[in-house]
PDB file of C-alpha atoms in Angstrom:
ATOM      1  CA  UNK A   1      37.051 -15.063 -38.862  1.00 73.00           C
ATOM      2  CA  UNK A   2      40.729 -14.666 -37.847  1.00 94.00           C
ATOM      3  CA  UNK A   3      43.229 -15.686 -40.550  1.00 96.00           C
ATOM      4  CA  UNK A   4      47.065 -14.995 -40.828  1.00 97.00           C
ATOM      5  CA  UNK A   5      48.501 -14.438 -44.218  1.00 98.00           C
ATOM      6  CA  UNK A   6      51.637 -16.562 -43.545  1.00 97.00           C
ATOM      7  CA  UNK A   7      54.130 -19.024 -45.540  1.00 96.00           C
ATOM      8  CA  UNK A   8      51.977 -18.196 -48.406  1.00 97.00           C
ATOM      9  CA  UNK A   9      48.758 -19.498 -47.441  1.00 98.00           C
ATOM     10  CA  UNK A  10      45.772 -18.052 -45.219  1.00 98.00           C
ATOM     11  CA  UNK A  11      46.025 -19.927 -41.665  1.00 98.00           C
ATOM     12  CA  UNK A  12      42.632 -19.805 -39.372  1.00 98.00           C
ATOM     13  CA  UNK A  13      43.263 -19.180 -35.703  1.00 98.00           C
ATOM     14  CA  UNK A  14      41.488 -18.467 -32.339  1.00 98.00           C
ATOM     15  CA  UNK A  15      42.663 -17.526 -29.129  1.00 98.00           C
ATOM     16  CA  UNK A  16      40.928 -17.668 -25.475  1.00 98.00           C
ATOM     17  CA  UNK A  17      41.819 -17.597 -21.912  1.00 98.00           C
ATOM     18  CA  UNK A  18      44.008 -15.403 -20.070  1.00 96.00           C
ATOM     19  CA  UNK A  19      44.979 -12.782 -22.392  1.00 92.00           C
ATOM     20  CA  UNK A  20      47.688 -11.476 -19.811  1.00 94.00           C
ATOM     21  CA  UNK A  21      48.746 -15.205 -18.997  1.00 95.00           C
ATOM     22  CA  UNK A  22      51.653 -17.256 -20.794  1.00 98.00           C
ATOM     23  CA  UNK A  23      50.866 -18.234 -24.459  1.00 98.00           C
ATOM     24  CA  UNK A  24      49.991 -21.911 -24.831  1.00 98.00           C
ATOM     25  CA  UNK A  25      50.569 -22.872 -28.929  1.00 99.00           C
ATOM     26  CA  UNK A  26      48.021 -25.992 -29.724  1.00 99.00           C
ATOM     27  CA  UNK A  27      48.692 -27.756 -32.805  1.00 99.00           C
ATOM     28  CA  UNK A  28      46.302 -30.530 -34.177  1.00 98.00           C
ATOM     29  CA  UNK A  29      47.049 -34.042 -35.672  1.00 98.00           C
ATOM     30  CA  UNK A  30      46.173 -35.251 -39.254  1.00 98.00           C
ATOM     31  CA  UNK A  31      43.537 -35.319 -40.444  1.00 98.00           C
ATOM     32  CA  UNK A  32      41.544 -33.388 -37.337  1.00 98.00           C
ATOM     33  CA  UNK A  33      41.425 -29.423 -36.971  1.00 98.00           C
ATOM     34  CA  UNK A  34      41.833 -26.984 -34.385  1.00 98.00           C
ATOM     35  CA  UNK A  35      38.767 -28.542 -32.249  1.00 98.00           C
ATOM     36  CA  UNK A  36      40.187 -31.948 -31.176  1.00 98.00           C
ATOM     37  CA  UNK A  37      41.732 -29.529 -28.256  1.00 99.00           C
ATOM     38  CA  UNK A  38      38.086 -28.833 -27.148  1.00 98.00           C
ATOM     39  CA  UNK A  39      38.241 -31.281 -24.382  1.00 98.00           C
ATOM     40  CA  UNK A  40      41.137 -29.030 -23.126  1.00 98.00           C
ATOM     41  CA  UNK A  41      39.658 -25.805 -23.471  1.00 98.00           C
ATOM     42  CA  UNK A  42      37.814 -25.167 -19.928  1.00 98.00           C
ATOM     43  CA  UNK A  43      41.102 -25.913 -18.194  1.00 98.00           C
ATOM     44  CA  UNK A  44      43.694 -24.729 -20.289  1.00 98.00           C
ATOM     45  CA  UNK A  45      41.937 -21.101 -20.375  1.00 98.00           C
ATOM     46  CA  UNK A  46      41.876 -20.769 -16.748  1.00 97.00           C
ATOM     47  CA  UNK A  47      45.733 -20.931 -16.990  1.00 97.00           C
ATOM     48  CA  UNK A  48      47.160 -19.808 -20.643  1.00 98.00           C
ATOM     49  CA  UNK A  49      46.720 -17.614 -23.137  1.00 98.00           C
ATOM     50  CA  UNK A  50      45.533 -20.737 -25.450  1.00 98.00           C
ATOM     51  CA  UNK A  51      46.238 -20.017 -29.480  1.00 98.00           C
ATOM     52  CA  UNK A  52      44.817 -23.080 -31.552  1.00 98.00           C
ATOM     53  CA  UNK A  53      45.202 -23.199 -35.468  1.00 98.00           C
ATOM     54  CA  UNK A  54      44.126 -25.557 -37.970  1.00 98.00           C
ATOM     55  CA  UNK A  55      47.108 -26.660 -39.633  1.00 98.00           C
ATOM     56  CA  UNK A  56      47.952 -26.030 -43.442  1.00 98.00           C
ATOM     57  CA  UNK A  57      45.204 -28.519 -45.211  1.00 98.00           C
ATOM     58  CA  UNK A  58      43.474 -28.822 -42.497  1.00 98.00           C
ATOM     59  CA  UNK A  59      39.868 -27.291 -41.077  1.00 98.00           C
ATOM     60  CA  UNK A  60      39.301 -23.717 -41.961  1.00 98.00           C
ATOM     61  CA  UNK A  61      43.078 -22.773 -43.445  1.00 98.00           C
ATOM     62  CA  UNK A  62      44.165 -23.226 -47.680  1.00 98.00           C
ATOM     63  CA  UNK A  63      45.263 -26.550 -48.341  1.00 98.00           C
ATOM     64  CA  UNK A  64      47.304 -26.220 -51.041  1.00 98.00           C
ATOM     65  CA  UNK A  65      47.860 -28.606 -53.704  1.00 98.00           C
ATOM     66  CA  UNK A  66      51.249 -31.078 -53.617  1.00 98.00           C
ATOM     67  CA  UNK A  67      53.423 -32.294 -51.174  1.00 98.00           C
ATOM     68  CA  UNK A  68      54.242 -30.784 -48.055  1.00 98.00           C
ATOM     69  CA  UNK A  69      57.474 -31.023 -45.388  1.00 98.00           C
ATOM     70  CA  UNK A  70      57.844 -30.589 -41.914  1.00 98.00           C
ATOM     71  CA  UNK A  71      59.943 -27.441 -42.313  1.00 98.00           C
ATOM     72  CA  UNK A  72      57.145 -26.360 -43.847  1.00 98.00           C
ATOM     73  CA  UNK A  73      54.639 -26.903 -41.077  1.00 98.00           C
ATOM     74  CA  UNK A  74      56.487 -25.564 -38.620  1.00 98.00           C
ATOM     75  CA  UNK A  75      57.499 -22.586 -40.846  1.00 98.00           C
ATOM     76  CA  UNK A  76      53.673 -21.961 -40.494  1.00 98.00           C
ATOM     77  CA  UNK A  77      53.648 -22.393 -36.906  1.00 98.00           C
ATOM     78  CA  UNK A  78      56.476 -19.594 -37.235  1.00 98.00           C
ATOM     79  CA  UNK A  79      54.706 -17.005 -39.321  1.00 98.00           C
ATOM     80  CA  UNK A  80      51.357 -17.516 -37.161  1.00 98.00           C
ATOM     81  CA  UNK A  81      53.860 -16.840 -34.086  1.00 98.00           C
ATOM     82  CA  UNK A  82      55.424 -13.526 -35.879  1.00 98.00           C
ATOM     83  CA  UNK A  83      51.161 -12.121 -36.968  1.00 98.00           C
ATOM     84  CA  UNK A  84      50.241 -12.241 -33.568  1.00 98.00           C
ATOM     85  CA  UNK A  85      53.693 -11.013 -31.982  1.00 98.00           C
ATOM     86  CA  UNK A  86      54.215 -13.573 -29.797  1.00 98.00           C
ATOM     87  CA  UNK A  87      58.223 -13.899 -29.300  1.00 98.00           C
ATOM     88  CA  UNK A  88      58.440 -17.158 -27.070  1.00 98.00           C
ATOM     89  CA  UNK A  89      55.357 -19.572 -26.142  1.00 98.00           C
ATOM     90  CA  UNK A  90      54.615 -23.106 -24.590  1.00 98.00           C
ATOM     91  CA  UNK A  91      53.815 -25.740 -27.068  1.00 99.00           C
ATOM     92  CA  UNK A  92      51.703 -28.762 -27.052  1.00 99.00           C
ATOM     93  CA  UNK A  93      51.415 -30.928 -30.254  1.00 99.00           C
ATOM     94  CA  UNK A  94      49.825 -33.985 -31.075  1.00 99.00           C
ATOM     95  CA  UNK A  95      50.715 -36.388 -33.523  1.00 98.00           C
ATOM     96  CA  UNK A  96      51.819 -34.457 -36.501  1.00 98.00           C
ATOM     97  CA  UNK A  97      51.604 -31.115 -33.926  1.00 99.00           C
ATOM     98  CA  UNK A  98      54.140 -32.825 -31.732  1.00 99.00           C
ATOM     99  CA  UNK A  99      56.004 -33.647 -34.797  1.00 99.00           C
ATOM    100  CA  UNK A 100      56.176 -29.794 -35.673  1.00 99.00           C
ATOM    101  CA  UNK A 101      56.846 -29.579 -32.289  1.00 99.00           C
ATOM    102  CA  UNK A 102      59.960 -31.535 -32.212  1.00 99.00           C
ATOM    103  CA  UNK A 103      61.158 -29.364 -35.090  1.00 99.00           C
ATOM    104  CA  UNK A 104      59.949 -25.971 -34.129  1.00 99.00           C
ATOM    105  CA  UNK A 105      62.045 -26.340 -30.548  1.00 99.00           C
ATOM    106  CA  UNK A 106      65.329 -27.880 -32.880  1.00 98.00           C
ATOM    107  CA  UNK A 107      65.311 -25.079 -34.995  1.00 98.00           C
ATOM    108  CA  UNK A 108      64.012 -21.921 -32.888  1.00 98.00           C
ATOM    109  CA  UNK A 109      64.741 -22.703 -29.551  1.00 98.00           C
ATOM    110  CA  UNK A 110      64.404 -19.410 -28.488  1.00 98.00           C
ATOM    111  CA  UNK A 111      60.620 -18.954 -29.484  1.00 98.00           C
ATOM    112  CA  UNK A 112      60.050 -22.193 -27.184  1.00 98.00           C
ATOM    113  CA  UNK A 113      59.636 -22.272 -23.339  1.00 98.00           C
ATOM    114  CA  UNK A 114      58.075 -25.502 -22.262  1.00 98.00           C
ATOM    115  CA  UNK A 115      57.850 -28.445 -24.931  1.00 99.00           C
ATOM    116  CA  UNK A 116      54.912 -31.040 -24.810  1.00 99.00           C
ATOM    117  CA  UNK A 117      54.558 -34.019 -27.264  1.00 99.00           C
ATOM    118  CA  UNK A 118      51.622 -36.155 -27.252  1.00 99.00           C
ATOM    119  CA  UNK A 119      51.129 -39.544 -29.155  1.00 99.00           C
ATOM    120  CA  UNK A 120      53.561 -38.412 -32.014  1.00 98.00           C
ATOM    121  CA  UNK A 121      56.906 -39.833 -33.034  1.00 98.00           C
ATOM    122  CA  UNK A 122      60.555 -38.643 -34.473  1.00 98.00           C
ATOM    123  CA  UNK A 123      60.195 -41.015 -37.475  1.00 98.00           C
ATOM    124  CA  UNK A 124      56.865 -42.769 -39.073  1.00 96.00           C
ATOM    125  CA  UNK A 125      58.436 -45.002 -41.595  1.00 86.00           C
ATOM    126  CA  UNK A 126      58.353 -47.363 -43.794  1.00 85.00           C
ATOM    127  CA  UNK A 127      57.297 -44.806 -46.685  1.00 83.00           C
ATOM    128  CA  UNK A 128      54.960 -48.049 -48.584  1.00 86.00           C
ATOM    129  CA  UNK A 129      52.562 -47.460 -45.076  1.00 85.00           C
ATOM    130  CA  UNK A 130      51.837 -43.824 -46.026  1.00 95.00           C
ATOM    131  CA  UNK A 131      51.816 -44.754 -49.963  1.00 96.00           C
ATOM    132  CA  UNK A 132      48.987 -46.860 -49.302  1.00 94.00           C
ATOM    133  CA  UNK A 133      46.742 -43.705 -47.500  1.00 95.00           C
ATOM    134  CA  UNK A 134      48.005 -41.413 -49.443  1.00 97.00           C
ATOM    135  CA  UNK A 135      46.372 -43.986 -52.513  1.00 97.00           C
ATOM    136  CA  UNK A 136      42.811 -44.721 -51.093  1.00 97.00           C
ATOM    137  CA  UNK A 137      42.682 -40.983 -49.743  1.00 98.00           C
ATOM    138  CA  UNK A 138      43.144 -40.148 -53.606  1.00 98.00           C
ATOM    139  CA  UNK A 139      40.719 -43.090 -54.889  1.00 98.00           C
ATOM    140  CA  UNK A 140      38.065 -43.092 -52.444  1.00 98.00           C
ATOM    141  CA  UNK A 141      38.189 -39.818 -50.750  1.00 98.00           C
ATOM    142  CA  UNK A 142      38.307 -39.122 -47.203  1.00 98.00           C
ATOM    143  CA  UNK A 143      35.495 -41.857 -46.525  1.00 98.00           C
ATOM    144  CA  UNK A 144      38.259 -44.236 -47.853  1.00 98.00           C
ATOM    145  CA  UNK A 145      40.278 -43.636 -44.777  1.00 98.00           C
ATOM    146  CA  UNK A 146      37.974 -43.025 -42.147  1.00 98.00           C
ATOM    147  CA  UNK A 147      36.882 -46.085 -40.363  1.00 98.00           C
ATOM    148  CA  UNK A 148      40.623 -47.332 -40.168  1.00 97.00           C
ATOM    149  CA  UNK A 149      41.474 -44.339 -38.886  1.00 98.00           C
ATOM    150  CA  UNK A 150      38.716 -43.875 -35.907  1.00 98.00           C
ATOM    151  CA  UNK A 151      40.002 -47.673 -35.108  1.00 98.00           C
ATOM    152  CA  UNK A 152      43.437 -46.429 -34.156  1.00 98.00           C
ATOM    153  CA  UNK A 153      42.586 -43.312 -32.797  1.00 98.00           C
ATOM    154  CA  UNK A 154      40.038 -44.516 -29.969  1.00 98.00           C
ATOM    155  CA  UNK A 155      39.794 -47.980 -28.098  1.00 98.00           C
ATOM    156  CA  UNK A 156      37.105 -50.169 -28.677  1.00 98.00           C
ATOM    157  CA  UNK A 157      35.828 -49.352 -24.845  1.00 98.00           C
ATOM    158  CA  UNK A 158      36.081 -45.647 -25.472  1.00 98.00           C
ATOM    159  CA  UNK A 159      34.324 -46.087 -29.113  1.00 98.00           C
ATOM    160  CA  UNK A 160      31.600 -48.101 -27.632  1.00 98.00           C
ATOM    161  CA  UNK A 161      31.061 -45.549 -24.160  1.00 98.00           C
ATOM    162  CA  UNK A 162      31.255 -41.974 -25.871  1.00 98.00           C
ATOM    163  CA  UNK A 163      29.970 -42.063 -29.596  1.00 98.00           C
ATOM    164  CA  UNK A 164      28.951 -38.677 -29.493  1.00 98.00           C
ATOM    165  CA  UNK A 165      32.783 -37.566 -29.201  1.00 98.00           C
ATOM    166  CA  UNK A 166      33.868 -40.700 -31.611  1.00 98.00           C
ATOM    167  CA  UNK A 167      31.393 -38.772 -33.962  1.00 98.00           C
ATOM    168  CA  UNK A 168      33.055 -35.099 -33.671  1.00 98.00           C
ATOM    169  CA  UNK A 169      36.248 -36.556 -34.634  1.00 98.00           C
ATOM    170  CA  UNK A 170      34.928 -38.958 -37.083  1.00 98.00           C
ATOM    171  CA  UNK A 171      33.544 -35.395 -38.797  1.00 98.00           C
ATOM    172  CA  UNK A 172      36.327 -33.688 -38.535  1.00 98.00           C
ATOM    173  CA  UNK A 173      38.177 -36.792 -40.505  1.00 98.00           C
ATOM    174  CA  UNK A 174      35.740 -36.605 -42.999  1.00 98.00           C
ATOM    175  CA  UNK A 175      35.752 -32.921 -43.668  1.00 98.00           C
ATOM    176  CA  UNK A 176      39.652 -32.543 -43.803  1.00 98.00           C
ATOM    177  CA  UNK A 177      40.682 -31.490 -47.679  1.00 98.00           C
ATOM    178  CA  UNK A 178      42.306 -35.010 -49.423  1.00 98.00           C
ATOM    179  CA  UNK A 179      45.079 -32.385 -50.591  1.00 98.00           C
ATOM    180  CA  UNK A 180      45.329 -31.303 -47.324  1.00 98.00           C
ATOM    181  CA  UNK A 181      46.066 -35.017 -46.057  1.00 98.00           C
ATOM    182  CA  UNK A 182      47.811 -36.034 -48.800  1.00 98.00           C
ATOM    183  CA  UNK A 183      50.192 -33.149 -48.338  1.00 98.00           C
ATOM    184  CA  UNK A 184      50.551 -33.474 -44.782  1.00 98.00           C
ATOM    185  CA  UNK A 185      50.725 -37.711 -44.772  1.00 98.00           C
ATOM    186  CA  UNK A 186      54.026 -36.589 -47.482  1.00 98.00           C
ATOM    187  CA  UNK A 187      55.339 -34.404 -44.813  1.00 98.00           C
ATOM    188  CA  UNK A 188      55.294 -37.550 -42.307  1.00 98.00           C
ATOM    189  CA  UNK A 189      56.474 -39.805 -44.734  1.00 97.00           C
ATOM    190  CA  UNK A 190      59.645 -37.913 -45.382  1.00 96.00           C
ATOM    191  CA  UNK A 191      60.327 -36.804 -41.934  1.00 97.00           C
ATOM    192  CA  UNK A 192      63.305 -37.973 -40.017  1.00 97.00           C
ATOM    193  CA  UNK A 193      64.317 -36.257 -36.580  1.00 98.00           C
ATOM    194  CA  UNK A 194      65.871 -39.315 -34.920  1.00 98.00           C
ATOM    195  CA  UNK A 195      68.877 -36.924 -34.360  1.00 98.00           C
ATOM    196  CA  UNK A 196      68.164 -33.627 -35.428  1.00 98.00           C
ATOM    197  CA  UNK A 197      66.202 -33.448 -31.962  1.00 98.00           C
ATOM    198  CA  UNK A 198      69.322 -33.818 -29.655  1.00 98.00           C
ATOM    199  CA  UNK A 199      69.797 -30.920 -29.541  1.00 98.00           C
ATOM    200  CA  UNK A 200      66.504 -29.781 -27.940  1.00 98.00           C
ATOM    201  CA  UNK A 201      66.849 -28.157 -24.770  1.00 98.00           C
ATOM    202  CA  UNK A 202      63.355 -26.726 -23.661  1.00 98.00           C
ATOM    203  CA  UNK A 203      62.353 -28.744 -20.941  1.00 98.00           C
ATOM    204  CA  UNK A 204      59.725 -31.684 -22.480  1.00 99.00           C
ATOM    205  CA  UNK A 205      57.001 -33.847 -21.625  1.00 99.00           C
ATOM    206  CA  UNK A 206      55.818 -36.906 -23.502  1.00 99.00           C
ATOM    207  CA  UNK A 207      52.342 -38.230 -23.315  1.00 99.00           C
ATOM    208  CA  UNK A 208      51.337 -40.984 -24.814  1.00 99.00           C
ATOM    209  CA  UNK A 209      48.138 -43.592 -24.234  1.00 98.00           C
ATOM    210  CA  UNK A 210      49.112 -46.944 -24.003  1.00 98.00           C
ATOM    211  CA  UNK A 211      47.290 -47.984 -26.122  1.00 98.00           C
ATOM    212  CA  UNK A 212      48.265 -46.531 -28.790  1.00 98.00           C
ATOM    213  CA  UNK A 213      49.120 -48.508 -32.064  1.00 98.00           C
ATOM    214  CA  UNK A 214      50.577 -45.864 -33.911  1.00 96.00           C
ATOM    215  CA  UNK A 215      52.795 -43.303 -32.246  1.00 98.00           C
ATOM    216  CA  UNK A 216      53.474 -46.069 -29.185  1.00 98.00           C
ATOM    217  CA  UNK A 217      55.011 -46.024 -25.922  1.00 98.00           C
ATOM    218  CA  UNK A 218      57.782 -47.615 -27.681  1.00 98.00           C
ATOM    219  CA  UNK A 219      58.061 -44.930 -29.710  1.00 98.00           C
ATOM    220  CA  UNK A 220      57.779 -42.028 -27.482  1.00 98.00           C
ATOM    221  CA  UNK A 221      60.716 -43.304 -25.260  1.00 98.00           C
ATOM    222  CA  UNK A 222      62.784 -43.101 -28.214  1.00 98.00           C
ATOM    223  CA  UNK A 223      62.021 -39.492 -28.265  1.00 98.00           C
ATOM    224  CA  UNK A 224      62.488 -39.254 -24.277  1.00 98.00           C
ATOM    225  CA  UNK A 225      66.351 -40.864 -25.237  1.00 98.00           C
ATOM    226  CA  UNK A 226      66.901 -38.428 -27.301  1.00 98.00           C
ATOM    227  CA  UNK A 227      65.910 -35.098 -25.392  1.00 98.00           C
ATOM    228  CA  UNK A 228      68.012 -34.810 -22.489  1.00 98.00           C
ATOM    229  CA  UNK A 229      65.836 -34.312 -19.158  1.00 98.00           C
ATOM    230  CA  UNK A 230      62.535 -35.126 -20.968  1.00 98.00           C
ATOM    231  CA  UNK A 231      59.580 -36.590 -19.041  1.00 98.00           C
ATOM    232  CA  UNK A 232      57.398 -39.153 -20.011  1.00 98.00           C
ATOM    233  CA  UNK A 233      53.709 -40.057 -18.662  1.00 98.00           C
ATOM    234  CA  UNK A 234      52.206 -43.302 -20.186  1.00 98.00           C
ATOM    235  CA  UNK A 235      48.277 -42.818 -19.858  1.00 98.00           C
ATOM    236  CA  UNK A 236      46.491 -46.421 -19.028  1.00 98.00           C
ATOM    237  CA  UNK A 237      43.483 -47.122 -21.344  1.00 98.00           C
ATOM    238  CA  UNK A 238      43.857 -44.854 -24.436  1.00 98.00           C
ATOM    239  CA  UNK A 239      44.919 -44.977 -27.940  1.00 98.00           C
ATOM    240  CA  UNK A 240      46.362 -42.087 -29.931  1.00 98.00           C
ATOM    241  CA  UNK A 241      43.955 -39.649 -29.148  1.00 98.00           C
ATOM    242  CA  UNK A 242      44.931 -39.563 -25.508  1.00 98.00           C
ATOM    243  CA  UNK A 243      43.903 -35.595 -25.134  1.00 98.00           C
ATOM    244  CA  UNK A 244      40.066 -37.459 -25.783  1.00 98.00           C
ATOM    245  CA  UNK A 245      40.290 -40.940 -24.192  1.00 98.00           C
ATOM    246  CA  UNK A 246      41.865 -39.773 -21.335  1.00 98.00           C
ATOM    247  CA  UNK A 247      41.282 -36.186 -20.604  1.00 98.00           C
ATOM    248  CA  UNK A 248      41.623 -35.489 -17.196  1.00 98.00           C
ATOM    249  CA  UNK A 249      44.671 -37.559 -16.866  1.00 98.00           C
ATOM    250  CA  UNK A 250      45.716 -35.741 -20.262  1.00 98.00           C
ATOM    251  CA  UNK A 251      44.972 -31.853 -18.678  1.00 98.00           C
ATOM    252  CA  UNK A 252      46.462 -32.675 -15.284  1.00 98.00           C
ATOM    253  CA  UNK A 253      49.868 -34.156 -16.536  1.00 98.00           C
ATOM    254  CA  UNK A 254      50.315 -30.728 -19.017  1.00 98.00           C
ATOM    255  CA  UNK A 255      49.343 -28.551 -16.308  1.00 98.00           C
ATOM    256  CA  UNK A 256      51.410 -30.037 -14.129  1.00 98.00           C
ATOM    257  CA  UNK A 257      54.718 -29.841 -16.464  1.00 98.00           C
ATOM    258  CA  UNK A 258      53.821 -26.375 -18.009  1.00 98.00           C
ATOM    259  CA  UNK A 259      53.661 -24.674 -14.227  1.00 97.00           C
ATOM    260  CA  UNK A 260      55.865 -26.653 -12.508  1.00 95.00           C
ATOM    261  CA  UNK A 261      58.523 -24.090 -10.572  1.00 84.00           C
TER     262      UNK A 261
END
């Protein structure tokens, strides 16, 4: 299985689609791994070069004990960049991957072409929310977590029409390492990029489900006022997992922005 020895951990990776097309960087929300993009997959490889990671303390990669940053995280997005010599890529993030996102086009704009953040957010305060996850993660496990979770993540139509994809995600929840969410939940906790992300300049798009009661419309035109030119596309009818709830929508508003002329 591929790994990349990078930022001091082992970091699992695949890559599909066009191998001579432009590189498309996916990068996963907490708590989920590498195949919440699998909705994506069919139409993304017809167009990109697609390279999907689990994130450090997530799915297949080390999750190290203690807390973790989002320097960090996107120092790993980095180092997987530099193994596979790949000098400048399209990115698409959700939640905590647009959140490394946000920070990976701030601080190395020239390894970013095309920017796209879905359902995520510049700031995730107030620090007691994530104390009180970060606690029944530790107490109860994963299981302690879960059902709270799925409620945020999916609509109560969507959880009700497609179990079988409610279930996928509700694995992937439970499998994820407690120091690998505990880490990452510190890295939101502490992260502020209200202004640090001025002074992106890779042209952006924001998705975000309107539904969403975490990372919420509200939220992602904040990030729109902040990146000059940015787009935003508000899809009807889905929570924070938008890339699931919504994935045609999802797929034809990234296409769209990533090959626009």
């Amino acid at each position: 299985m591929p790994h990349a020895s990078v930022n001091g951990i082992n970091l699992y990776y695949e890559i599909s689609g066009k191998q001579e097309g432009p590189t498309l960087l996916l990068s996963n929300s907490l708590a989920s791994n590498l195949h919440m993009w699998d909705p994506q997959m069919e139409a993304f490889n017809r167009h990109f070069r697609v390279v999907r990671y689990d994130s450090r303390g997530h799915g297949q990669s080390d999750a190290p004990a203690g807390a973790y940053s989002i320097d960090t995280l996107t120092a790993d997005a980095v180092g997987l960049l530099d193994h596979l010599g790949i000098a400048r890529t399209h990115f698409c993030g959700l939640s905590k991957g647009g959140m490394v996102g946000q920070r990976l086009a701030t601080l190395h704009p020239e390894r970013v072409d095309r920017l796209v953040l879905c359902d995520t957010a510049s700031y995730m305060g107030p620090g007691d929310l994530w104390e009180g996850r970060i606690q029944l993660a530790e107490t109860q496990g994963m299981a302690g977590v879960v059902d709270a979770t799925i409620e945020r993540w999916f609509t109560r139509p969507f959880r009700e029409k497609d179990p079988l994809a409610v279930a996928k995600i509700r694995a992937m929840i439970l499998n994820t390492p407690v120091a690998g969410f505990v880490g990452c939940c510190r890295a939101i906790q502490g992260m502020d990029q209200r202004e640090s992300i001025k002074a992106i300049t890779a042209p952006t798009l924001i998705v975000v489900g309107a539904d969403d009661p975490s990372t919420t419309p509200e939220k992602a035109r904040e990030i729109q006022e902040c990146i000059a030119g940015a787009h935003l596309t508000i899809l009807p009818a889905a929570a924070h997992l938008s890339n699931i709830e919504q994935e045609a929508l999802f797929d034809a508003a990234v296409l769209a922005f990533l090959e626009a002329k």
